[in-house]
Coordinates of C-alpha atoms in Angstrom, one line a residue:
M1451 CA -147.1 -169.0 19.8
K1452 CA -147.0 -171.4 22.6
T1453 CA -150.4 -172.6 24.0
T1454 CA -150.6 -174.0 27.5
Y1455 CA -153.2 -174.1 30.3
I1456 CA -150.9 -172.0 32.4
K1457 CA -151.0 -169.3 29.8
S1458 CA -153.5 -166.5 30.0
L1459 CA -157.1 -167.5 29.2
A1460 CA -158.4 -164.5 30.9
A1461 CA -159.7 -162.7 27.8
L1462 CA -162.2 -165.5 27.3
L1463 CA -163.0 -166.0 31.1
L1464 CA -163.3 -162.4 32.0
A1465 CA -165.5 -161.8 29.0
G1466 CA -167.9 -164.4 30.3
S1467 CA -167.9 -163.3 33.9
L1468 CA -167.8 -159.6 33.5
A1469 CA -170.5 -159.7 30.9
S1470 CA -172.8 -161.2 33.4
C1471 CA -175.4 -158.7 34.4
G1472 CA -177.9 -161.0 36.0
D1473 CA -178.6 -161.1 39.7
K1474 CA -178.2 -164.9 40.1
F1475 CA -174.9 -166.3 41.2
L1476 CA -173.0 -167.9 38.4
E1477 CA -175.3 -166.5 35.7
T1478 CA -173.2 -166.6 32.6
D1479 CA -175.5 -165.0 29.9
M1480 CA -173.5 -162.8 27.6
F1481 CA -174.7 -159.1 27.7
G1482 CA -171.5 -157.5 26.4
Q1483 CA -167.7 -157.9 26.1
V1484 CA -165.0 -156.3 28.1
D1485 CA -161.4 -156.1 27.1
S1486 CA -159.4 -158.1 29.7
A1487 CA -156.6 -155.7 29.4
T1488 CA -158.6 -152.9 30.8
A1489 CA -161.4 -154.7 32.5
L1490 CA -160.5 -154.7 36.1
N1491 CA -160.5 -151.0 36.6
N1492 CA -163.3 -150.7 39.3
V1493 CA -164.6 -152.7 42.2
E1494 CA -167.8 -153.7 40.4
N1495 CA -165.9 -155.2 37.6
I1496 CA -163.5 -157.1 39.9
G1497 CA -166.6 -158.5 41.6
Y1498 CA -167.8 -159.8 38.2
A1499 CA -164.3 -161.3 37.6
L1500 CA -164.5 -163.0 41.0
N1501 CA -167.7 -164.5 40.0
G1502 CA -166.0 -166.0 36.9
A1503 CA -163.3 -167.5 39.1
Y1504 CA -165.9 -169.2 41.3
Y1505 CA -167.6 -170.5 38.1
A1506 CA -164.3 -172.0 37.0
L1507 CA -163.8 -173.5 40.5
S1508 CA -167.3 -175.1 40.5
Y1509 CA -167.2 -176.3 36.9
Y1510 CA -167.4 -180.1 36.4
E1511 CA -163.9 -180.2 35.1
F1512 CA -162.6 -179.0 38.4
A1513 CA -164.2 -179.1 41.9
G1514 CA -167.7 -179.5 40.6
T1515 CA -166.9 -183.1 39.8
E1516 CA -163.6 -184.3 38.6
A1517 CA -161.2 -182.8 41.2
T1518 CA -163.5 -183.9 43.9
I1519 CA -164.3 -187.5 42.8
W1520 CA -160.6 -188.2 42.0
G1521 CA -159.7 -188.7 45.7
D1522 CA -162.4 -191.3 46.2
L1523 CA -162.4 -193.2 42.9
A1524 CA -158.7 -194.0 43.2
S1525 CA -158.9 -195.6 46.6
D1526 CA -160.5 -198.4 48.6
V1527 CA -163.8 -196.8 49.5
T1528 CA -165.2 -197.1 46.0
Y1529 CA -166.5 -200.0 43.9
W1530 CA -166.8 -199.8 40.0
N1531 CA -169.5 -202.0 38.5
Q1532 CA -168.1 -201.8 35.0
K1533 CA -171.4 -200.7 33.4
S1534 CA -169.6 -197.6 32.1
A1535 CA -165.9 -196.8 31.7
H1536 CA -165.9 -193.3 33.1
F1537 CA -162.5 -192.7 34.8
N1538 CA -162.0 -196.4 35.2
D1539 CA -158.2 -195.8 34.6
L1540 CA -158.1 -194.0 37.9
Y1541 CA -160.0 -196.7 39.7
Q1542 CA -157.7 -199.3 38.3
F1543 CA -154.7 -197.3 39.2
Q1544 CA -153.5 -197.3 35.6
P1545 CA -153.6 -193.6 34.9
K1546 CA -152.4 -192.2 31.5
N1547 CA -150.7 -189.0 30.7
T1548 CA -153.5 -188.5 28.2
S1549 CA -156.2 -189.0 30.8
V1550 CA -159.2 -186.8 30.3
L1551 CA -159.7 -186.2 34.0
L1552 CA -156.1 -185.3 34.7
K1553 CA -156.1 -182.9 31.7
D1554 CA -159.3 -181.2 32.9
V1555 CA -158.3 -180.8 36.5
W1556 CA -154.9 -179.3 35.4
E1557 CA -156.6 -176.9 32.9
Y1558 CA -159.3 -175.7 35.2
G1559 CA -157.1 -175.5 38.2
Y1560 CA -154.9 -173.0 36.3
K1561 CA -158.0 -171.1 35.1
V1562 CA -159.0 -170.6 38.7
I1563 CA -155.4 -169.6 39.5
D1564 CA -155.1 -167.2 36.6
N1565 CA -158.4 -165.5 37.3
A1566 CA -157.7 -165.2 41.0
T1567 CA -154.2 -163.8 40.3
R1568 CA -155.5 -161.1 37.9
I1569 CA -158.0 -160.1 40.5
I1570 CA -155.3 -159.9 43.2
V1571 CA -152.9 -157.8 41.0
A1572 CA -155.7 -155.5 39.7
A1573 CA -157.1 -155.0 43.3
E1574 CA -153.6 -154.1 44.6
E1575 CA -153.3 -151.5 41.9
L1576 CA -156.8 -150.1 42.4
A1577 CA -156.8 -149.9 46.2
P1578 CA -154.8 -146.7 46.5
T1579 CA -157.2 -144.8 44.3
L1580 CA -160.3 -145.6 46.3
K1581 CA -161.9 -143.0 48.7
N1582 CA -165.2 -144.6 49.5
E1583 CA -164.9 -146.7 52.7
E1584 CA -167.6 -149.2 51.5
E1585 CA -165.7 -149.7 48.3
V1586 CA -162.5 -150.1 50.2
A1587 CA -164.0 -152.8 52.4
L1588 CA -165.7 -154.6 49.5
L1589 CA -162.4 -154.7 47.5
K1590 CA -160.6 -156.2 50.5
R1591 CA -163.3 -158.9 50.7
Y1592 CA -162.9 -159.6 47.0
Q1593 CA -159.1 -159.8 47.4
A1594 CA -159.5 -162.2 50.4
E1595 CA -161.7 -164.5 48.4
A1596 CA -159.4 -164.4 45.4
H1597 CA -156.5 -165.5 47.7
A1598 CA -158.6 -168.3 49.1
L1599 CA -159.5 -169.5 45.6
R1600 CA -156.0 -169.5 44.4
A1601 CA -154.9 -171.5 47.6
Y1602 CA -157.7 -174.0 47.0
A1603 CA -156.7 -174.7 43.4
E1604 CA -153.0 -174.8 44.3
L1605 CA -153.6 -177.5 46.9
V1606 CA -155.6 -179.5 44.5
L1607 CA -152.9 -179.4 41.9
V1608 CA -150.0 -180.0 44.2
N1609 CA -151.7 -183.0 45.7
G1610 CA -152.8 -184.4 42.3
F1611 CA -149.6 -183.8 40.3
A1612 CA -146.8 -184.0 42.8
H1613 CA -145.7 -186.2 45.7
Q1614 CA -147.4 -185.9 49.0
V1615 CA -145.6 -183.3 51.1
K1616 CA -145.3 -185.6 54.1
V1617 CA -145.7 -189.4 54.3
N1618 CA -145.9 -190.7 57.9
G1619 CA -143.1 -188.2 59.1
K1620 CA -140.9 -188.5 55.9
D1621 CA -140.5 -185.1 54.1
Y1622 CA -140.9 -184.8 50.4
S1623 CA -140.9 -181.0 50.2
A1624 CA -137.9 -181.0 47.9
E1625 CA -139.7 -182.9 45.2
P1626 CA -141.1 -181.0 42.1
G1627 CA -144.4 -179.3 42.7
I1628 CA -146.4 -177.1 40.5
V1629 CA -146.0 -173.9 38.6
L1630 CA -146.7 -170.9 41.0
V1631 CA -148.4 -167.9 39.5
S1632 CA -148.0 -164.6 41.3
T1633 CA -148.5 -162.4 38.2
P1634 CA -150.4 -163.3 35.1
V1635 CA -148.4 -165.5 32.7
G1636 CA -148.0 -164.2 29.2
A1637 CA -148.5 -166.3 26.1
N1638 CA -144.8 -166.4 25.3
D1639 CA -143.5 -166.6 28.7
N1640 CA -141.6 -169.7 30.0
V1641 CA -142.4 -171.3 33.2
K1642 CA -141.0 -173.8 35.7
R1643 CA -142.1 -175.9 38.5
S1644 CA -141.6 -174.9 42.1
T1645 CA -140.9 -177.5 44.7
V1646 CA -143.7 -179.2 46.8
G1647 CA -142.4 -177.2 49.8
E1648 CA -142.4 -173.9 48.0
T1649 CA -145.9 -174.7 46.8
Y1650 CA -147.1 -175.3 50.3
T1651 CA -145.5 -172.1 51.5
A1652 CA -147.4 -170.3 48.8
I1653 CA -150.7 -171.9 49.8
E1654 CA -150.0 -170.9 53.5
N1655 CA -149.3 -167.3 52.4
N1656 CA -152.5 -167.1 50.3
L1657 CA -154.6 -168.3 53.3
S1658 CA -152.9 -166.1 55.7
K1659 CA -153.4 -163.1 53.4
A1660 CA -157.1 -164.0 52.9
L1661 CA -157.7 -164.0 56.7
Q1662 CA -155.8 -160.7 57.0
L1663 CA -157.9 -159.1 54.3
F1664 CA -161.2 -160.4 55.7
D1665 CA -160.2 -158.9 59.1
E1666 CA -159.4 -155.5 57.5
A1667 CA -162.5 -155.6 55.4
G1668 CA -164.7 -156.4 58.5
E1669 CA -167.2 -158.1 56.2
Y1670 CA -167.8 -161.4 54.3
S1671 CA -170.7 -162.9 52.5
E1672 CA -173.4 -164.8 54.4
E1673 CA -173.8 -167.1 51.5
L1674 CA -171.5 -170.1 51.9
V1675 CA -171.0 -170.5 48.2
Y1676 CA -168.4 -167.7 48.8
F1677 CA -165.3 -168.1 50.9
T1678 CA -165.6 -166.9 54.4
P1679 CA -163.1 -166.8 57.4
A1680 CA -164.6 -170.1 58.6
A1681 CA -164.0 -171.8 55.3
V1682 CA -160.4 -170.4 55.0
K1683 CA -159.6 -171.6 58.5
G1684 CA -161.0 -175.0 57.5
L1685 CA -158.8 -175.1 54.4
Q1686 CA -155.8 -174.0 56.5
A1687 CA -156.4 -176.8 58.9
R1688 CA -156.4 -179.3 56.1
V1689 CA -153.1 -177.8 54.7
Y1690 CA -151.4 -178.0 58.2
L1691 CA -152.7 -181.6 58.5
Y1692 CA -151.0 -182.6 55.3
E1693 CA -147.8 -180.9 56.4
E1694 CA -148.0 -182.7 59.7
K1695 CA -148.0 -179.4 61.5
W1696 CA -150.2 -180.8 64.3
A1697 CA -150.5 -177.9 66.7
E1698 CA -151.3 -175.5 63.9
A1699 CA -153.8 -177.9 62.3
A1700 CA -155.6 -178.3 65.6
Q1701 CA -155.8 -174.6 66.2
A1702 CA -157.1 -173.8 62.7
A1703 CA -159.7 -176.6 63.0
K1704 CA -160.9 -175.2 66.3
D1705 CA -161.0 -171.7 64.8
A1706 CA -163.1 -172.9 61.9
L1707 CA -165.6 -174.6 64.1
E1708 CA -165.9 -171.5 66.3
L1709 CA -166.3 -169.2 63.3
G1710 CA -168.7 -171.6 61.6
N1711 CA -170.7 -171.8 64.8
V1712 CA -170.7 -175.7 64.9
S1713 CA -170.2 -177.3 68.3
E1714 CA -171.8 -180.7 67.6
L1715 CA -172.9 -182.8 64.7
V1716 CA -176.3 -184.5 64.0
I1717 CA -176.5 -188.1 64.9
T1718 CA -180.0 -189.4 63.8
P1719 CA -180.8 -190.7 60.2
T1720 CA -183.5 -188.1 59.7
A1721 CA -181.3 -185.2 60.7
Y1722 CA -178.4 -186.6 58.7
R1723 CA -180.5 -187.0 55.5
S1724 CA -181.8 -183.4 55.8
L1725 CA -178.2 -182.1 55.5
Y1726 CA -178.1 -183.3 51.9
N1727 CA -181.3 -181.6 50.6
G1728 CA -179.0 -179.3 48.5
G1729 CA -177.6 -175.8 48.8
G1730 CA -177.6 -174.4 52.3
S1731 CA -179.3 -177.4 53.9
N1732 CA -176.0 -178.6 55.2
Y1733 CA -175.4 -176.4 58.1
E1734 CA -172.3 -178.5 59.0
S1735 CA -170.7 -177.1 55.9
F1736 CA -168.5 -174.0 55.7
F1737 CA -168.2 -173.9 51.9
Y1738 CA -170.0 -175.5 49.1
L1739 CA -170.6 -175.0 45.4
A1740 CA -173.5 -173.1 43.8
I1741 CA -174.8 -176.1 42.0
D1742 CA -178.6 -176.5 42.0
Q1743 CA -181.5 -177.3 39.8
Q1744 CA -180.8 -174.3 37.6
T1745 CA -177.0 -174.5 37.5
N1746 CA -175.6 -178.0 37.3
W1747 CA -173.5 -180.2 35.1
S1748 CA -176.1 -182.8 34.2
A1749 CA -174.5 -186.0 32.9
N1750 CA -171.1 -184.6 33.9
S1751 CA -172.1 -184.1 37.6
S1752 CA -170.7 -185.8 40.7
G1753 CA -174.2 -187.2 41.3
T1754 CA -174.2 -188.9 38.0
I1755 CA -170.8 -190.5 38.6
W1756 CA -172.1 -191.8 42.0
S1757 CA -175.3 -193.3 40.3
T1758 CA -175.7 -194.2 36.6
Y1759 CA -172.0 -193.9 35.9
S1760 CA -171.0 -197.0 37.8
Y1761 CA -169.6 -196.0 41.2
S1762 CA -170.8 -196.9 44.7
P1763 CA -169.4 -197.5 48.2
S1764 CA -167.0 -200.4 48.2
P1765 CA -167.8 -203.6 50.0
W1766 CA -164.9 -202.8 52.4
L1767 CA -166.4 -199.5 53.3
S1768 CA -169.8 -201.1 53.7
S1769 CA -168.2 -203.7 56.0
V1770 CA -166.9 -201.0 58.4
M1771 CA -170.1 -199.0 58.4
A1772 CA -172.6 -200.2 61.0
E1773 CA -176.0 -201.1 59.6
D1774 CA -177.8 -198.4 61.7
D1775 CA -175.1 -195.7 61.3
C1776 CA -176.9 -192.5 60.4
R1777 CA -174.7 -191.9 57.5
R1778 CA -176.4 -194.7 55.7
A1779 CA -179.5 -192.6 55.6
V1780 CA -178.3 -191.1 52.2
W1781 CA -177.2 -194.4 50.8
G1782 CA -179.6 -196.1 48.4
Y1783 CA -179.6 -198.4 45.4
S1784 CA -181.8 -198.3 42.3
S1785 CA -184.4 -200.9 41.5
D1786 CA -182.1 -202.2 38.7
S1787 CA -179.3 -202.8 41.1
T1788 CA -178.1 -206.4 41.9
P1789 CA -175.5 -207.8 44.3
N1790 CA -173.2 -208.3 41.3
I1791 CA -173.8 -204.9 39.7
P1792 CA -174.6 -202.4 42.4
I1793 CA -176.2 -199.1 41.2
F1794 CA -175.9 -196.4 43.7
T1795 CA -178.5 -193.6 43.8
G1796 CA -176.1 -190.7 44.5
G1797 CA -175.4 -190.8 48.2
K1798 CA -174.5 -187.3 49.4
F1799 CA -175.6 -186.1 46.0
Q1800 CA -178.9 -187.8 46.0
N1801 CA -180.9 -184.7 46.8
L1802 CA -184.7 -184.8 47.7
S1803 CA -185.5 -183.8 44.1
G1804 CA -184.6 -187.2 43.1
N1805 CA -182.1 -186.0 40.6
P1806 CA -178.5 -186.6 41.8
A1807 CA -177.2 -184.3 39.0
V1808 CA -178.4 -181.2 40.9
G1809 CA -176.7 -182.2 44.3
T1810 CA -173.9 -179.9 45.2
C1811 CA -170.3 -180.5 46.5
Y1812 CA -169.8 -179.6 50.1
L1813 CA -166.1 -178.9 50.1
I1814 CA -165.1 -177.8 53.6
N1815 CA -167.1 -179.2 56.4
A1816 CA -167.3 -179.3 60.2
P1817 CA -166.8 -183.1 60.6
E1818 CA -163.5 -182.9 58.9
M1819 CA -162.4 -180.3 61.5
F1820 CA -163.2 -182.7 64.4
L1821 CA -161.3 -185.4 62.8
I1822 CA -158.3 -183.1 62.2
Q1823 CA -158.3 -182.1 65.8
A1824 CA -158.5 -185.8 66.8
E1825 CA -155.6 -186.8 64.6
A1826 CA -153.5 -183.8 65.7
A1827 CA -154.1 -184.7 69.3
L1828 CA -153.1 -188.3 68.7
Q1829 CA -149.8 -187.2 67.0
Q1830 CA -149.1 -185.1 70.1
N1831 CA -149.9 -188.1 72.4
K1832 CA -153.0 -186.5 73.8
V1833 CA -155.1 -189.7 73.6
T1834 CA -157.9 -188.6 75.9
E1835 CA -158.3 -185.3 74.1
A1836 CA -158.2 -187.1 70.7
A1837 CA -161.0 -189.5 71.8
D1838 CA -163.2 -186.6 72.8
Y1839 CA -162.8 -184.9 69.3
L1840 CA -163.3 -188.3 67.6
L1841 CA -166.5 -189.0 69.6
A1842 CA -168.2 -186.0 68.0
V1843 CA -168.1 -187.8 64.7
A1844 CA -168.2 -191.4 65.8
K1845 CA -171.6 -190.9 67.5
R1846 CA -173.1 -191.1 64.0
N1847 CA -173.0 -194.9 64.9
P1848 CA -175.6 -195.3 67.6
A1849 CA -173.6 -198.0 69.3
I1850 CA -171.0 -195.3 70.2
T1851 CA -172.3 -193.1 72.9
S1852 CA -169.1 -192.2 74.9
T1853 CA -165.4 -192.4 74.7
A1854 CA -165.6 -195.7 76.6
D1855 CA -166.9 -197.2 73.3
L1856 CA -163.7 -196.2 71.5
P1857 CA -160.3 -197.9 71.6
S1858 CA -158.3 -196.7 74.7
D1859 CA -154.8 -197.0 73.4
K1860 CA -153.1 -194.7 70.9
D1861 CA -152.6 -197.2 68.2
G1862 CA -156.1 -198.6 68.4
L1863 CA -157.6 -195.2 68.4
Y1864 CA -155.5 -194.1 65.4
S1865 CA -156.6 -197.2 63.4
F1866 CA -160.2 -196.4 64.3
L1867 CA -159.7 -192.8 63.3
K1868 CA -158.4 -193.8 59.8
D1869 CA -161.5 -195.9 59.3
E1870 CA -163.7 -193.1 60.6
R1871 CA -162.3 -190.7 58.0
A1872 CA -163.3 -193.2 55.4
R1873 CA -166.8 -193.4 56.8
E1874 CA -167.3 -189.8 57.4
L1875 CA -165.5 -188.2 54.3
F1876 CA -166.8 -190.7 51.7
Q1877 CA -167.7 -188.8 48.5
E1878 CA -165.9 -185.7 49.6
G1879 CA -162.6 -186.6 47.9
H1880 CA -160.1 -187.2 50.7
R1881 CA -159.3 -190.9 50.8
L1882 CA -156.5 -191.1 48.2
W1883 CA -154.7 -188.3 49.8
D1884 CA -155.2 -189.9 53.2
L1885 CA -153.8 -193.3 52.1
R1886 CA -150.8 -191.5 50.6
R1887 CA -149.9 -189.4 53.6
W1888 CA -150.3 -192.3 56.0
G1889 CA -148.0 -194.6 54.0
K1890 CA -150.9 -197.1 54.4
G1891 CA -151.0 -200.2 52.4
A1892 CA -154.4 -200.6 50.8
N1893 CA -156.4 -203.1 48.8
I1894 CA -157.4 -201.5 45.6
Y1895 CA -159.3 -202.3 42.3
A1896 CA -162.0 -204.5 43.6
T1897 CA -163.9 -206.8 41.3
G1898 CA -166.5 -209.6 41.5
A1899 CA -169.1 -208.2 43.8
P1900 CA -170.6 -209.4 46.1
S1901 CA -167.6 -211.7 46.8
V1902 CA -165.0 -209.0 46.1
K1903 CA -161.5 -209.8 44.9
W1904 CA -158.7 -207.2 45.1
T1905 CA -156.6 -206.9 42.0
F1906 CA -153.8 -205.3 44.1
S1907 CA -153.4 -206.1 47.8
N1908 CA -151.5 -204.0 50.4
Y1909 CA -150.4 -201.5 47.7
N1910 CA -148.4 -198.6 49.1
V1911 CA -150.5 -195.7 47.7
S1912 CA -148.0 -193.2 49.0
D1913 CA -145.6 -194.3 46.2
C1914 CA -147.9 -193.2 43.3
V1915 CA -147.3 -189.9 41.6
Y1916 CA -149.7 -188.9 38.7
P1917 CA -148.4 -187.6 35.4
I1918 CA -148.6 -184.0 34.3
P1919 CA -150.9 -184.1 31.2
D1920 CA -149.3 -184.4 27.9
D1921 CA -151.1 -181.4 26.5
E1922 CA -149.1 -179.2 28.9
I1923 CA -145.7 -180.9 28.5
N1924 CA -145.9 -180.8 24.7
T1925 CA -146.2 -177.1 24.6
G1926 CA -142.5 -176.8 25.5
A1927 CA -143.3 -173.9 27.8
G1928 CA -141.1 -175.3 30.5
V1929 CA -143.3 -177.7 32.6
T1930 CA -141.3 -180.9 33.1
Q1931 CA -142.9 -184.4 33.6
N1932 CA -142.8 -186.3 36.8
S1933 CA -139.8 -188.6 36.2
G1934 CA -140.6 -192.3 36.2
W1935 CA -144.3 -191.8 37.2
Q1936 CA -145.3 -195.0 35.4
S1937 CA -143.2 -197.1 37.7
T1938 CA -145.1 -195.7 40.8
F1939 CA -148.2 -197.5 39.9
P1940 CA -148.8 -201.3 40.0
N1941 CA -148.7 -203.5 36.9
L1942 CA -151.8 -205.3 35.8

């Protein structure tokens, strides 16, 4: 029998999630087993299964750590002090087809997709049998969240394991994408990769369906550890940005801000620091993971990566961040830190408890929406409008108080925006994908702090395409490798 990460793992996952009878989100104590073949036969059980899908999303092998840190570690915003070797292959732009991080992200991405797909299929079968209006509405909400979860995982995987869909206007939608799953994949089924374009169409369709179902349900959770219309709109804006659908990206970002009830951002160090106290403290966020003092990944957490496991802001990022920029309020270095071996204390994961391992990942946030609006406006030659949107974020630097303090020409403003995305979105996992889609030459793999030397200068990051993990390819189930992927990375 073939074994592959795309194949069904639901018997195990649903047992863990459906068996949870506690009243705390992501509680996974086992109280009983449910056969996955017959498990999703009522709304309550579908809710439990959805809980399991969120757990897979938030696990450290996916968005809880590895899928989120990937985009920053493999970029110019991060410095590796070499005290540990965690994911240094990514930092050095020397990935392997046996990389632990790549294997984990692929595996757990498909766990999210598999569980979400089973929920969607089961809900569609169950819906016609329901008579109770409250159950009908709740089921639609669960379906909406499952579509959003599937879209999120699909976007992570297609970005990570395929070519960027657009690079500064050039279309790569015909390149190999990922395996799309609309019905659960059986253990002996063969699969094949769709194109990048087909994958993005599927992502768009999932997000549109999620919004439709939320509208029909007329309800969504007030807890932002669950997908809401604001979060879906925010993810939709990101997708449109990558596709260079500028008008659609701007509108989705505007909708996200309105639905999320955010019209301005904090601009003082005290207020900014208060956003990162954990959980719902970040009222600029539309979706975050249920990671806290009780449920966290300890040594495998994002906060540990950004502290004792060697990673910190790069000297370049520090050089473009004003000393009194309020975003530095969460930057700190341990007493063991030296200029040669900087030891960061967690940054956005620092948390007031003093333990960065319990800091959560804020995945879809208001500042990104302002930046998307600004970039979309620039691409449509609306320079004044772009400056207005950009100002909302740039005011985190107290030297910038009005649009008069920003570059006045399109090229200058666009260059500023690219740096502003680095400043604002640091530790949120966007930088690698930004560098790829801009076709921007970057200096990468820094060594020798504090007088940093770049191992590779002006490397065109858009060229790199990461390998599908060998564990998947070797199953023979039909997933093909990215041809010539090794040649897309620089040689040491």
